[in-house]
């Protein structure tokens, strides 16, 4: 049975025992001390390339020239405290799994070797350094960290301390949180330091003071360049778990042709299937398909500083997701094998009331997934699902047309609806292949539905008509998907009317099948009706549209527009922005945990035969469709919320409006709350950028910044490098616009489309992920039509996901919707580097204050009876963009980063 540790190959119990004292050497008065480490003059050599090792100094001992300090040279003793985060296993067990060498290192007081580097060069142009060994001191039980201490004898003419080089004397890696000197200097590390036996070069950390490249102290320039160079790699070789290499590759590892040719998948990235780039792993290529990279059972390589599974709690998002994918899902498959549809709606209710009896599971799984795994006994366990908020408040909400429409503004996918600006509705696809381009939704149909309110021409002119348009994106896949077992597909359009009360009302649904097998194009329009047959056809048409919207939400709004497009930002930031660069320090909180989650998604969610392909309507074509959406729809300049709203016709620019835009639908909860968060982010970014870049020429002359932006455009998103819409990066406003967009995508946008997944889709009739059967009136046989007339409920249940599909999706959505106990919310905690600068600290506190006010604003909006899209009988209040939350599935909370 699965262990609840994510990357077992990297799991290390490398910390001192909790239950026995150490015998320490004195790091001040013996040969292991700083007294034996006089000031060192380090030759200022050119930067050396180090492609396969973490960011470390590549200077060998032979290159360091020791200078004897005159007897009368004055020096000050400075104490250093190193804080080490224990791994989960070592913290729980209190035992060390190491070797004799680790014990000897502690015995001699030689746990780590630290070398401080001055910001100043000496008179001969050499770096000035001071060494000291650190020894184990204690375990802080309150915050569960280990501390080590050392003493440096620093000459009075040493100058300001700018960096430290660290050598780990243990045989295992250690996670350094920070190094604090008692003279006020702090190095925030939050990084793994590998054993010197694995990586010989020393790690480099800089103080919390940020510098633009042009402002870097002369003595630190070579270290700054060396540090960056070590992170880039050379595009060769297979990456190892101890590496910190950030390099690019295409998505050529989603298929598994070595297991079965049916699991081959096209490479995403390149001219044929444009796509963002992922982190390169360098695994061998497949013997069956030379374009595909081989896959592994263990989690894929990510740079070691992106792997938090060993130091986070058992309910850390990546850990719980891994547990669900590799333990719960296989159990459900085995137990529910052979069962197809739910026979009755009451059987769906049993998932929440009684659960599914399964064989006993490992205790670690139960503790990691307390919401899912219940009643663990010797003979059995129960996988029981919590009642989603939508079902708990109103069991029949999923059945109602007004809720179907409301969730387009205040539900799980509020970023697809668009304004109708032209009539008739037309397809841009080739009519020779896909049939007549004009929609079957006519002016007369619309007039019939809205006749009591206004004329069609008035509705179009007054911007009252809106649409979900999945016609052109899905239609090319319809015939291919229909060849797969257990699924079907249409191209779809859903037309909506904005009422005088500010709510949406459905007008019509159009479903289209292109010509195939000698049959002409088939298209049908469904409207809300007052007869029994028409009403059931309308319900089935809604189920198909919801399956389309679910697929678009998961593949595009969620995966593509947050997870996938962000990975190149992370890679470029580490490759080109030094850890002492202010923009690196602004963005890093928005990048934590994302690469680890993305790697898990490639391992078991979006891969061939994975959860997404098995449970969503496009089946094996899911990721190919995602590539098409990237190619046809994604633009960086439309990813900031105001630009996104304008691009969909949901807003127009208005300098007199509170956020610079006027909404086409005033009561649009996602936009209303999102604009508040986006404005707060942009103001914080503006204060930060203008502090470090007081003149525009500093932006254009910043070689690291320009290389970063060039890398994002031409490599990370290289398939779109020639698009004219990429923003320039020449002024402070350009930079503010770019970083605000990245910060919004990783925080507000991701939260809006992620943390409501279980509440809105946990009861799958509300958002089925797949429609498995075609409409009853599409070329029906007499027998099929009579079956529909006699038992329409059975036809709807057959259309819905199967029992295995539904429970798999519910299990995954439960985890994806959950906040871990140590979630890092936007604006909650100040980064040490920000706190070190008074002006930045003040700007952050203002940002924090605005977010705190937002909590109350959203509560007031949710209690306003005039805002009918967020307040009403049985409605789930719109809280997805409330900044803060308790842990668990809460339907609120905006983490800094894409943490799940």
Coordinates of C-alpha atoms in Angstrom, one line a residue, residues 278-825:
X278 CA 7.4 22.6 -19.0
X279 CA 10.4 21.8 -16.9
X280 CA 12.9 19.6 -18.6
X281 CA 13.6 16.2 -16.9
X282 CA 15.9 14.6 -19.5
X283 CA 14.5 11.1 -19.2
X284 CA 15.3 8.7 -22.0
X285 CA 13.2 8.7 -25.1
X286 CA 10.7 5.9 -25.8
X287 CA 11.8 2.9 -27.9
X288 CA 8.3 2.8 -29.5
X289 CA 8.0 6.5 -30.2
X290 CA 11.3 8.5 -30.5
X291 CA 9.4 11.8 -30.0
X292 CA 8.0 10.7 -26.6
X293 CA 9.9 10.8 -23.3
X294 CA 9.6 7.7 -21.1
X295 CA 7.6 7.8 -18.0
X296 CA 8.3 6.7 -14.4
X297 CA 6.2 5.4 -11.6
X298 CA 7.7 7.8 -9.1
X299 CA 7.0 11.6 -9.3
X300 CA 8.8 13.3 -12.2
X301 CA 11.9 15.5 -11.6
X302 CA 11.4 19.0 -10.5
X303 CA 14.2 21.2 -9.1
X304 CA 14.8 20.2 -5.5
X305 CA 13.8 23.5 -4.1
X306 CA 10.3 23.1 -5.7
X307 CA 9.7 19.8 -3.8
X308 CA 8.1 20.5 -0.4
X309 CA 6.7 17.1 0.2
X310 CA 9.3 16.2 2.8
X311 CA 8.9 19.3 5.0
X312 CA 5.1 19.9 4.8
X313 CA 2.3 18.4 6.9
X314 CA 0.5 15.2 6.0
X315 CA -2.3 17.3 4.6
X316 CA -0.1 19.3 2.3
X317 CA -1.9 19.5 -1.1
X318 CA 0.6 17.7 -3.2
X319 CA 0.8 14.8 -0.7
X320 CA -3.0 14.4 -0.4
X321 CA -3.4 14.6 -4.2
X322 CA -0.8 11.9 -4.6
X323 CA -2.6 9.7 -2.0
X324 CA -5.9 10.0 -3.9
X325 CA -4.4 9.3 -7.3
X326 CA -2.3 6.3 -6.2
X327 CA -4.5 4.8 -3.4
X328 CA -8.1 5.9 -3.4
X329 CA -8.7 5.9 -7.2
X330 CA -7.4 2.3 -7.7
X331 CA -9.6 1.1 -4.8
X332 CA -12.7 2.7 -6.2
X333 CA -11.9 1.2 -9.6
X334 CA -11.6 -2.3 -8.2
X335 CA -14.8 -2.0 -6.0
X336 CA -17.0 -0.4 -8.7
X337 CA -15.7 -2.4 -11.6
X338 CA -18.6 -3.7 -13.7
X339 CA -21.1 -1.1 -12.5
X340 CA -22.3 1.4 -15.1
X341 CA -24.8 4.1 -14.4
X342 CA -26.5 5.0 -11.2
X343 CA -29.9 3.2 -11.4
X344 CA -31.7 6.0 -9.5
X345 CA -31.0 9.5 -8.2
X346 CA -31.3 8.1 -4.7
X347 CA -28.2 5.9 -5.3
X348 CA -26.2 9.1 -5.9
X349 CA -27.4 10.4 -2.5
X350 CA -26.0 7.2 -0.9
X351 CA -22.4 8.4 -1.7
X352 CA -23.0 11.1 0.9
X353 CA -25.2 9.3 3.3
X354 CA -23.5 5.8 3.5
X355 CA -20.4 5.9 1.3
X356 CA -18.7 3.1 -0.6
X357 CA -17.4 0.1 1.4
X358 CA -13.8 -0.7 0.4
X359 CA -11.1 -3.0 1.6
X360 CA -9.0 -1.7 4.6
X361 CA -6.6 1.1 3.7
X362 CA -3.3 2.0 5.2
X363 CA -3.5 4.3 8.3
X364 CA -1.4 6.9 6.6
X365 CA -3.9 7.3 3.8
X366 CA -6.7 7.7 6.3
X367 CA -4.9 10.4 8.2
X368 CA -4.0 12.2 5.0
X369 CA -7.6 12.1 3.7
X370 CA -9.8 12.4 6.8
X371 CA -12.7 13.9 4.7
X372 CA -12.8 10.9 2.4
X373 CA -11.7 7.8 4.2
X374 CA -13.9 7.0 7.2
X375 CA -14.5 4.2 9.6
X376 CA -11.2 2.4 9.2
X377 CA -11.6 -1.0 10.7
X378 CA -9.7 -4.3 10.5
X379 CA -12.0 -5.7 7.9
X380 CA -13.1 -2.7 5.9
X381 CA -13.1 1.1 5.4
X382 CA -15.6 3.5 4.0
X383 CA -15.0 6.1 1.3
X384 CA -17.8 8.5 2.2
X385 CA -18.2 11.9 0.5
X386 CA -19.0 15.1 2.4
X387 CA -22.2 16.8 1.2
X388 CA -21.3 19.7 -1.2
X389 CA -22.5 23.1 -0.2
X390 CA -24.8 23.4 -3.2
X391 CA -26.6 20.2 -2.4
X392 CA -26.8 21.0 1.3
X393 CA -28.5 24.3 0.7
X394 CA -30.8 23.3 -2.1
X395 CA -31.1 19.7 -3.2
X396 CA -32.9 20.7 -6.4
X397 CA -30.8 23.8 -7.4
X398 CA -29.1 21.8 -10.2
X399 CA -32.5 21.3 -11.9
X400 CA -33.4 25.0 -12.2
X401 CA -32.7 27.1 -15.2
X402 CA -31.9 30.2 -13.2
X403 CA -29.2 28.4 -11.3
X404 CA -27.8 27.0 -14.6
X405 CA -27.4 30.7 -15.7
X406 CA -26.3 32.1 -12.4
X407 CA -23.3 29.8 -12.1
X408 CA -21.9 31.4 -15.3
X409 CA -21.4 34.5 -13.3
X410 CA -20.9 33.2 -9.8
X411 CA -19.9 29.6 -10.2
X412 CA -17.0 27.5 -11.1
X413 CA -16.3 28.8 -14.6
X414 CA -17.3 32.4 -14.6
X415 CA -14.7 33.4 -17.3
X416 CA -16.3 31.9 -20.4
X417 CA -19.5 33.9 -20.9
X418 CA -19.2 36.5 -23.6
X419 CA -21.3 39.3 -25.1
X420 CA -23.1 38.7 -28.4
X421 CA -21.9 41.5 -30.7
X422 CA -22.9 40.2 -34.2
X423 CA -25.9 38.5 -35.7
X424 CA -26.4 36.0 -37.1
X425 CA -24.1 33.7 -35.1
X426 CA -21.6 32.3 -37.6
X427 CA -18.9 29.6 -37.5
X428 CA -15.3 30.3 -38.7
X429 CA -14.7 26.7 -39.6
X430 CA -14.4 25.4 -43.1
X431 CA -18.0 24.8 -44.4
X432 CA -16.7 22.2 -46.8
X433 CA -15.7 20.0 -43.8
X434 CA -18.1 21.1 -41.1
X435 CA -21.2 22.1 -42.9
X436 CA -23.2 25.4 -43.1
X437 CA -21.6 28.0 -40.8
X438 CA -24.8 29.9 -39.8
X439 CA -26.3 29.1 -36.5
X440 CA -29.8 27.5 -36.3
X441 CA -30.6 30.0 -33.5
X442 CA -32.7 32.5 -35.4
X443 CA -33.9 36.0 -34.7
X444 CA -37.4 34.6 -34.5
X445 CA -36.5 32.0 -31.8
X446 CA -34.9 34.7 -29.7
X447 CA -37.9 37.0 -30.2
X448 CA -40.3 34.3 -29.1
X449 CA -38.3 33.8 -25.9
X450 CA -37.8 37.4 -24.9
X451 CA -40.9 38.9 -26.5
X452 CA -42.5 40.1 -23.3
X453 CA -39.4 42.1 -22.4
X454 CA -38.1 43.8 -25.6
X455 CA -37.6 43.2 -29.2
X456 CA -34.6 41.3 -30.6
X457 CA -33.0 44.4 -32.1
X458 CA -33.3 46.2 -28.8
X459 CA -31.8 43.3 -26.9
X460 CA -28.8 43.2 -29.3
X461 CA -28.3 47.0 -29.3
X462 CA -28.6 47.3 -25.5
X463 CA -26.1 44.5 -24.9
X464 CA -28.6 42.1 -23.3
X465 CA -27.6 38.9 -25.2
X466 CA -24.8 36.7 -23.9
X467 CA -23.4 33.3 -24.9
X468 CA -21.4 30.3 -24.0
X469 CA -19.7 29.4 -27.3
X470 CA -18.0 26.0 -27.6
X471 CA -19.0 25.5 -31.2
X472 CA -15.8 26.0 -33.1
X473 CA -13.5 24.7 -30.4
X474 CA -15.4 21.3 -30.1
X475 CA -16.8 20.7 -33.5
X476 CA -13.5 19.5 -35.1
X477 CA -13.4 16.8 -32.4
X478 CA -17.0 15.5 -32.6
X479 CA -16.5 12.7 -35.1
X480 CA -13.2 11.6 -33.5
X481 CA -14.7 11.5 -30.0
X482 CA -17.7 9.6 -31.2
X483 CA -15.4 6.8 -32.2
X484 CA -14.4 6.3 -28.6
X485 CA -16.3 4.0 -26.3
X486 CA -18.7 5.5 -23.7
X487 CA -18.8 9.1 -24.7
X488 CA -20.2 11.5 -27.3
X489 CA -19.8 15.2 -28.2
X490 CA -21.4 18.1 -30.0
X491 CA -20.4 21.6 -30.8
X492 CA -22.6 23.9 -28.7
X493 CA -23.8 27.4 -28.3
X494 CA -25.9 28.6 -25.3
X495 CA -27.7 31.9 -25.7
X496 CA -28.7 33.9 -22.6
X497 CA -30.8 37.1 -21.9
X498 CA -30.0 39.7 -19.2
X499 CA -33.2 40.5 -17.4
X500 CA -34.2 43.8 -15.8
X501 CA -33.4 42.4 -12.4
X502 CA -29.8 41.7 -13.4
X503 CA -30.1 37.9 -13.7
X504 CA -29.6 35.8 -16.7
X505 CA -32.3 33.7 -18.4
X506 CA -31.7 30.9 -20.9
X507 CA -32.9 31.5 -24.4
X508 CA -31.7 28.6 -26.4
X509 CA -29.1 25.8 -26.7
X510 CA -27.8 24.7 -30.1
X511 CA -26.1 21.3 -30.5
X512 CA -24.3 20.5 -33.7
X513 CA -22.8 17.4 -35.3
X514 CA -20.7 17.8 -38.4
X515 CA -21.2 15.7 -41.5
X516 CA -20.0 12.1 -41.1
X517 CA -20.3 8.7 -42.8
X518 CA -22.4 10.2 -45.6
X519 CA -24.8 11.9 -43.1
X520 CA -25.2 15.7 -43.5
X521 CA -24.6 18.2 -40.7
X522 CA -27.1 17.8 -37.9
X523 CA -28.0 20.7 -35.7
X524 CA -30.9 21.2 -33.3
X525 CA -32.0 24.1 -31.2
X526 CA -33.6 23.5 -27.8
X527 CA -35.5 26.1 -25.7
X528 CA -37.2 26.0 -22.3
X529 CA -40.7 24.6 -23.0
X530 CA -43.9 23.8 -21.2
X531 CA -44.6 20.3 -22.5
X532 CA -43.1 17.1 -20.9
X533 CA -41.1 15.9 -23.9
X534 CA -39.6 19.3 -24.7
X535 CA -38.8 19.8 -21.0
X536 CA -36.8 16.6 -20.8
X537 CA -35.0 17.3 -24.1
X538 CA -34.1 20.7 -22.6
X539 CA -32.7 19.0 -19.5
X540 CA -30.6 16.7 -21.6
X541 CA -29.4 19.5 -23.7
X542 CA -28.3 21.3 -20.6
X543 CA -26.4 18.2 -19.4
X544 CA -24.5 18.2 -22.7
X545 CA -23.6 21.9 -22.4
X546 CA -22.5 21.4 -18.8
X547 CA -20.2 18.6 -19.8
X548 CA -18.7 21.0 -22.4
X549 CA -18.4 23.7 -19.9
X550 CA -16.8 21.3 -17.4
X551 CA -14.2 20.2 -19.9
X552 CA -13.4 23.7 -20.9
X553 CA -13.2 24.8 -17.3
X554 CA -10.8 22.0 -16.3
X555 CA -8.7 22.0 -19.5
X556 CA -8.6 25.7 -20.3
X557 CA -9.8 28.0 -17.5
X558 CA -8.1 26.0 -14.8
X559 CA -5.2 23.9 -16.1
X560 CA -4.1 26.0 -19.1
X561 CA -4.8 29.6 -17.9
X562 CA -3.2 29.1 -14.4
X563 CA -1.1 26.0 -13.9
X564 CA 0.3 25.5 -17.4
X565 CA 1.1 29.1 -18.4
X566 CA 2.7 29.8 -15.1
X567 CA 5.4 27.1 -15.3
X568 CA 7.4 29.1 -17.9
X569 CA 7.3 32.2 -15.7
X570 CA 8.8 30.1 -12.8
X571 CA 11.5 28.6 -15.0
X572 CA 12.4 32.0 -16.5
X573 CA 12.5 33.7 -13.1
X574 CA 15.0 31.2 -11.8
X575 CA 17.1 31.2 -14.9
X576 CA 17.5 35.0 -15.3
X577 CA 16.5 36.8 -12.1
X578 CA 19.0 36.5 -9.3
X579 CA 17.8 35.6 -5.9
X580 CA 18.8 39.2 -4.9
X581 CA 16.8 40.7 -7.7
X582 CA 13.8 42.6 -6.4
X583 CA 11.4 41.2 -9.0
X584 CA 12.5 37.7 -8.1
X585 CA 11.6 38.4 -4.5
X586 CA 8.3 40.0 -5.5
X587 CA 7.2 37.0 -7.6
X588 CA 8.6 34.0 -5.7
X589 CA 5.7 33.8 -3.2
X590 CA 3.4 33.4 -6.2
X591 CA 5.4 30.5 -7.6
X592 CA 5.7 28.2 -4.5
X593 CA 4.4 24.6 -4.9
X594 CA 3.2 25.1 -8.5
X595 CA 5.9 23.0 -10.3
X596 CA 5.3 20.1 -7.9
X597 CA 1.6 20.1 -8.5
X598 CA 2.1 20.4 -12.2
X599 CA 4.5 17.4 -12.2
X600 CA 1.9 15.4 -10.4
X601 CA -0.7 16.4 -13.0
X602 CA 1.5 15.1 -15.8
X603 CA 2.0 11.9 -13.8
X604 CA -1.6 10.9 -13.2
X605 CA -4.2 13.6 -14.1
X606 CA -3.6 14.8 -17.7
X607 CA -1.6 11.8 -18.9
X608 CA -2.8 9.2 -21.4
X609 CA -5.4 7.1 -19.6
X610 CA -5.3 9.4 -16.6
X611 CA -8.2 10.9 -14.6
X612 CA -9.0 13.7 -17.1
X613 CA -9.1 11.5 -20.2
X614 CA -11.1 8.8 -18.4
X615 CA -13.8 11.1 -17.0
X616 CA -14.2 14.1 -19.3
X617 CA -16.1 14.2 -22.6
X618 CA -13.2 14.7 -25.1
X619 CA -11.5 11.5 -23.8
X620 CA -8.0 10.9 -25.3
X621 CA -8.3 14.2 -27.2
X622 CA -8.5 16.3 -24.0
X623 CA -4.9 17.7 -24.1
X624 CA -5.0 18.2 -27.9
X625 CA -8.1 20.3 -27.4
X626 CA -6.3 22.2 -24.7
X627 CA -3.5 22.9 -27.2
X628 CA -6.0 24.2 -29.7
X629 CA -7.4 26.6 -27.0
X630 CA -3.9 27.9 -26.3
X631 CA -3.3 28.4 -30.0
X632 CA -6.6 30.1 -30.8
X633 CA -7.6 31.9 -27.6
X634 CA -4.7 32.5 -25.1
X635 CA -3.1 36.0 -25.1
X636 CA -0.9 37.3 -22.3
X637 CA -2.4 40.8 -22.7
X638 CA -5.9 39.4 -22.0
X639 CA -5.0 37.6 -18.8
X640 CA -5.2 40.5 -16.4
X641 CA -8.8 40.6 -15.1
X642 CA -9.8 44.0 -16.6
X643 CA -8.4 43.0 -20.0
X644 CA -10.1 39.6 -19.8
X645 CA -13.5 41.2 -19.1
X646 CA -13.1 43.7 -22.0
X647 CA -12.0 41.0 -24.4
X648 CA -15.2 39.0 -23.7
X649 CA -17.4 42.1 -24.0
X650 CA -18.3 41.9 -20.3
X651 CA -16.8 45.4 -19.7
X652 CA -15.7 48.6 -21.4
X653 CA -13.0 51.0 -20.4
X654 CA -14.3 53.8 -18.3
X655 CA -11.9 56.1 -16.5
X656 CA -14.7 57.4 -14.3
X657 CA -15.6 53.9 -13.0
X658 CA -14.1 52.6 -9.7
X659 CA -11.8 50.1 -11.4
X660 CA -11.4 51.8 -14.7
X661 CA -14.0 49.6 -16.4
X662 CA -17.8 49.5 -16.6
X663 CA -19.3 46.1 -16.4
X664 CA -22.0 44.9 -18.9
X665 CA -23.6 42.9 -16.1
X666 CA -23.5 44.9 -12.9
X667 CA -24.1 42.0 -10.6
X668 CA -21.2 39.8 -11.8
X669 CA -19.8 38.4 -8.5
X670 CA -16.5 37.0 -10.1
X671 CA -15.8 40.4 -11.7
X672 CA -17.0 42.5 -8.8
X673 CA -14.8 40.8 -6.2
X674 CA -12.0 40.0 -8.6
X675 CA -11.5 43.6 -9.6
X676 CA -11.0 44.6 -5.9
X677 CA -8.3 42.0 -5.6
X678 CA -6.7 42.9 -8.9
X679 CA -6.6 46.6 -8.0
X680 CA -5.0 45.8 -4.7
X681 CA -2.4 43.6 -6.4
X682 CA -1.6 46.3 -9.0
X683 CA -1.3 49.0 -6.4
X684 CA 1.1 46.9 -4.4
X685 CA 3.1 46.0 -7.6
X686 CA 3.2 49.7 -8.5
X687 CA 4.6 50.8 -5.2
X688 CA 7.2 48.0 -5.3
X689 CA 8.3 48.6 -8.8
X690 CA 8.5 52.4 -8.5
X691 CA 10.7 52.0 -5.4
X692 CA 13.3 49.9 -7.2
X693 CA 13.0 51.6 -10.6
X694 CA 12.6 55.3 -10.0
X695 CA 13.5 56.0 -13.6
X696 CA 12.3 54.3 -16.7
X697 CA 15.8 53.8 -18.1
X698 CA 16.5 51.4 -15.2
X699 CA 13.9 49.0 -16.5
X700 CA 15.2 49.0 -20.1
X701 CA 18.9 48.7 -18.9
X702 CA 18.3 45.9 -16.5
X703 CA 19.9 43.0 -18.3
X704 CA 18.5 40.3 -16.0
X705 CA 14.9 41.7 -16.3
X706 CA 15.1 41.9 -20.1
X707 CA 16.5 38.4 -20.4
X708 CA 13.7 37.2 -18.2
X709 CA 11.0 38.7 -20.3
X710 CA 12.6 37.6 -23.5
X711 CA 12.8 34.0 -22.1
X712 CA 9.1 34.0 -21.3
X713 CA 8.1 35.3 -24.7
X714 CA 10.5 33.5 -27.0
X715 CA 11.2 30.2 -25.1
X716 CA 8.6 29.5 -22.4
X717 CA 5.8 30.6 -24.7
X718 CA 7.9 30.3 -27.8
X719 CA 5.1 29.1 -30.0
X720 CA 3.6 32.5 -29.7
X721 CA 6.8 34.5 -29.8
X722 CA 5.9 36.4 -33.0
X723 CA 2.4 37.6 -31.8
X724 CA 2.1 41.4 -31.9
X725 CA 0.2 41.6 -28.6
X726 CA 3.1 40.8 -26.3
X727 CA 3.7 43.9 -24.0
X728 CA 6.9 45.8 -24.4
X729 CA 9.1 46.1 -21.3
X730 CA 10.6 49.6 -21.4
X731 CA 9.0 51.5 -18.6
X732 CA 7.8 51.1 -15.0
X733 CA 4.2 50.9 -16.2
X734 CA 5.1 48.1 -18.6
X735 CA 6.7 46.1 -15.7
X736 CA 3.8 46.8 -13.4
X737 CA 1.3 45.6 -16.0
X738 CA 3.4 42.4 -16.6
X739 CA 4.0 41.4 -12.9
X740 CA 0.4 42.3 -11.9
X741 CA -0.9 39.9 -14.6
X742 CA 1.3 37.1 -13.4
X743 CA 0.4 37.7 -9.7
X744 CA -3.3 37.8 -10.5
X745 CA -3.2 34.6 -12.6
X746 CA -1.4 32.6 -9.8
X747 CA -3.6 33.9 -7.0
X748 CA -7.0 35.4 -7.8
X749 CA -7.7 33.7 -11.1
X750 CA -6.6 30.2 -9.9
X751 CA -8.6 30.5 -6.7
X752 CA -11.8 31.5 -8.5
X753 CA -11.7 28.5 -10.8
X754 CA -10.3 26.0 -8.3
X755 CA -11.5 26.2 -4.7
X756 CA -15.2 25.9 -5.6
X757 CA -14.8 22.7 -7.5
X758 CA -16.2 20.4 -4.8
X759 CA -19.0 22.7 -3.8
X760 CA -20.2 23.1 -7.4
X761 CA -19.2 19.8 -9.0
X762 CA -19.1 17.4 -6.0
X763 CA -22.8 16.7 -6.8
X764 CA -22.1 15.7 -10.4
X765 CA -25.7 16.3 -11.8
X766 CA -24.9 20.0 -11.3
X767 CA -21.8 19.8 -13.4
X768 CA -21.4 16.4 -15.2
X769 CA -17.9 16.0 -16.7
X770 CA -19.1 13.9 -19.5
X771 CA -22.3 13.2 -21.5
X772 CA -22.1 9.6 -22.6
X773 CA -25.1 9.3 -24.9
X774 CA -26.3 11.4 -27.8
X775 CA -29.6 13.3 -27.7
X776 CA -32.7 11.1 -28.0
X777 CA -33.9 13.1 -31.1
X778 CA -30.6 12.7 -33.0
X779 CA -31.4 10.1 -35.7
X780 CA -33.4 7.9 -33.1
X781 CA -34.6 4.4 -33.7
X782 CA -38.2 3.7 -32.7
X783 CA -37.0 1.7 -29.8
X784 CA -34.7 4.4 -28.5
X785 CA -37.4 7.0 -28.8
X786 CA -39.9 4.9 -27.0
X787 CA -37.4 4.2 -24.2
X788 CA -37.0 8.0 -23.8
X789 CA -40.7 8.6 -23.7
X790 CA -41.3 5.9 -21.1
X791 CA -38.4 6.5 -18.8
X792 CA -36.7 9.9 -19.5
X793 CA -35.0 9.8 -16.1
X794 CA -33.2 6.6 -17.1
X795 CA -31.9 8.3 -20.2
X796 CA -30.6 11.2 -18.2
X797 CA -28.9 8.9 -15.7
X798 CA -27.3 7.0 -18.6
X799 CA -26.1 10.3 -20.1
X800 CA -24.4 11.2 -16.8
X801 CA -21.0 9.9 -15.7
X802 CA -20.7 6.2 -14.7
X803 CA -20.3 5.3 -11.1
X804 CA -16.5 4.9 -11.5
X805 CA -16.2 8.1 -13.4
X806 CA -18.3 10.1 -10.9
X807 CA -16.5 8.8 -7.8
X808 CA -13.1 9.3 -9.3
X809 CA -13.8 12.9 -10.1
X810 CA -15.5 13.6 -6.7
X811 CA -12.4 12.2 -4.9
X812 CA -10.0 14.4 -6.9
X813 CA -12.2 17.5 -6.6
X814 CA -12.4 17.1 -2.9
X815 CA -8.6 17.3 -2.6
X816 CA -8.3 20.1 -5.2
X817 CA -10.8 22.2 -3.4
X818 CA -9.1 21.9 0.0
X819 CA -6.7 24.3 1.7
X820 CA -3.8 22.8 3.7
X821 CA -3.4 23.8 7.3
X822 CA -0.3 25.9 6.4
X823 CA -1.8 27.6 3.3
X824 CA 0.0 30.9 2.5
X825 CA -2.7 33.4 1.7

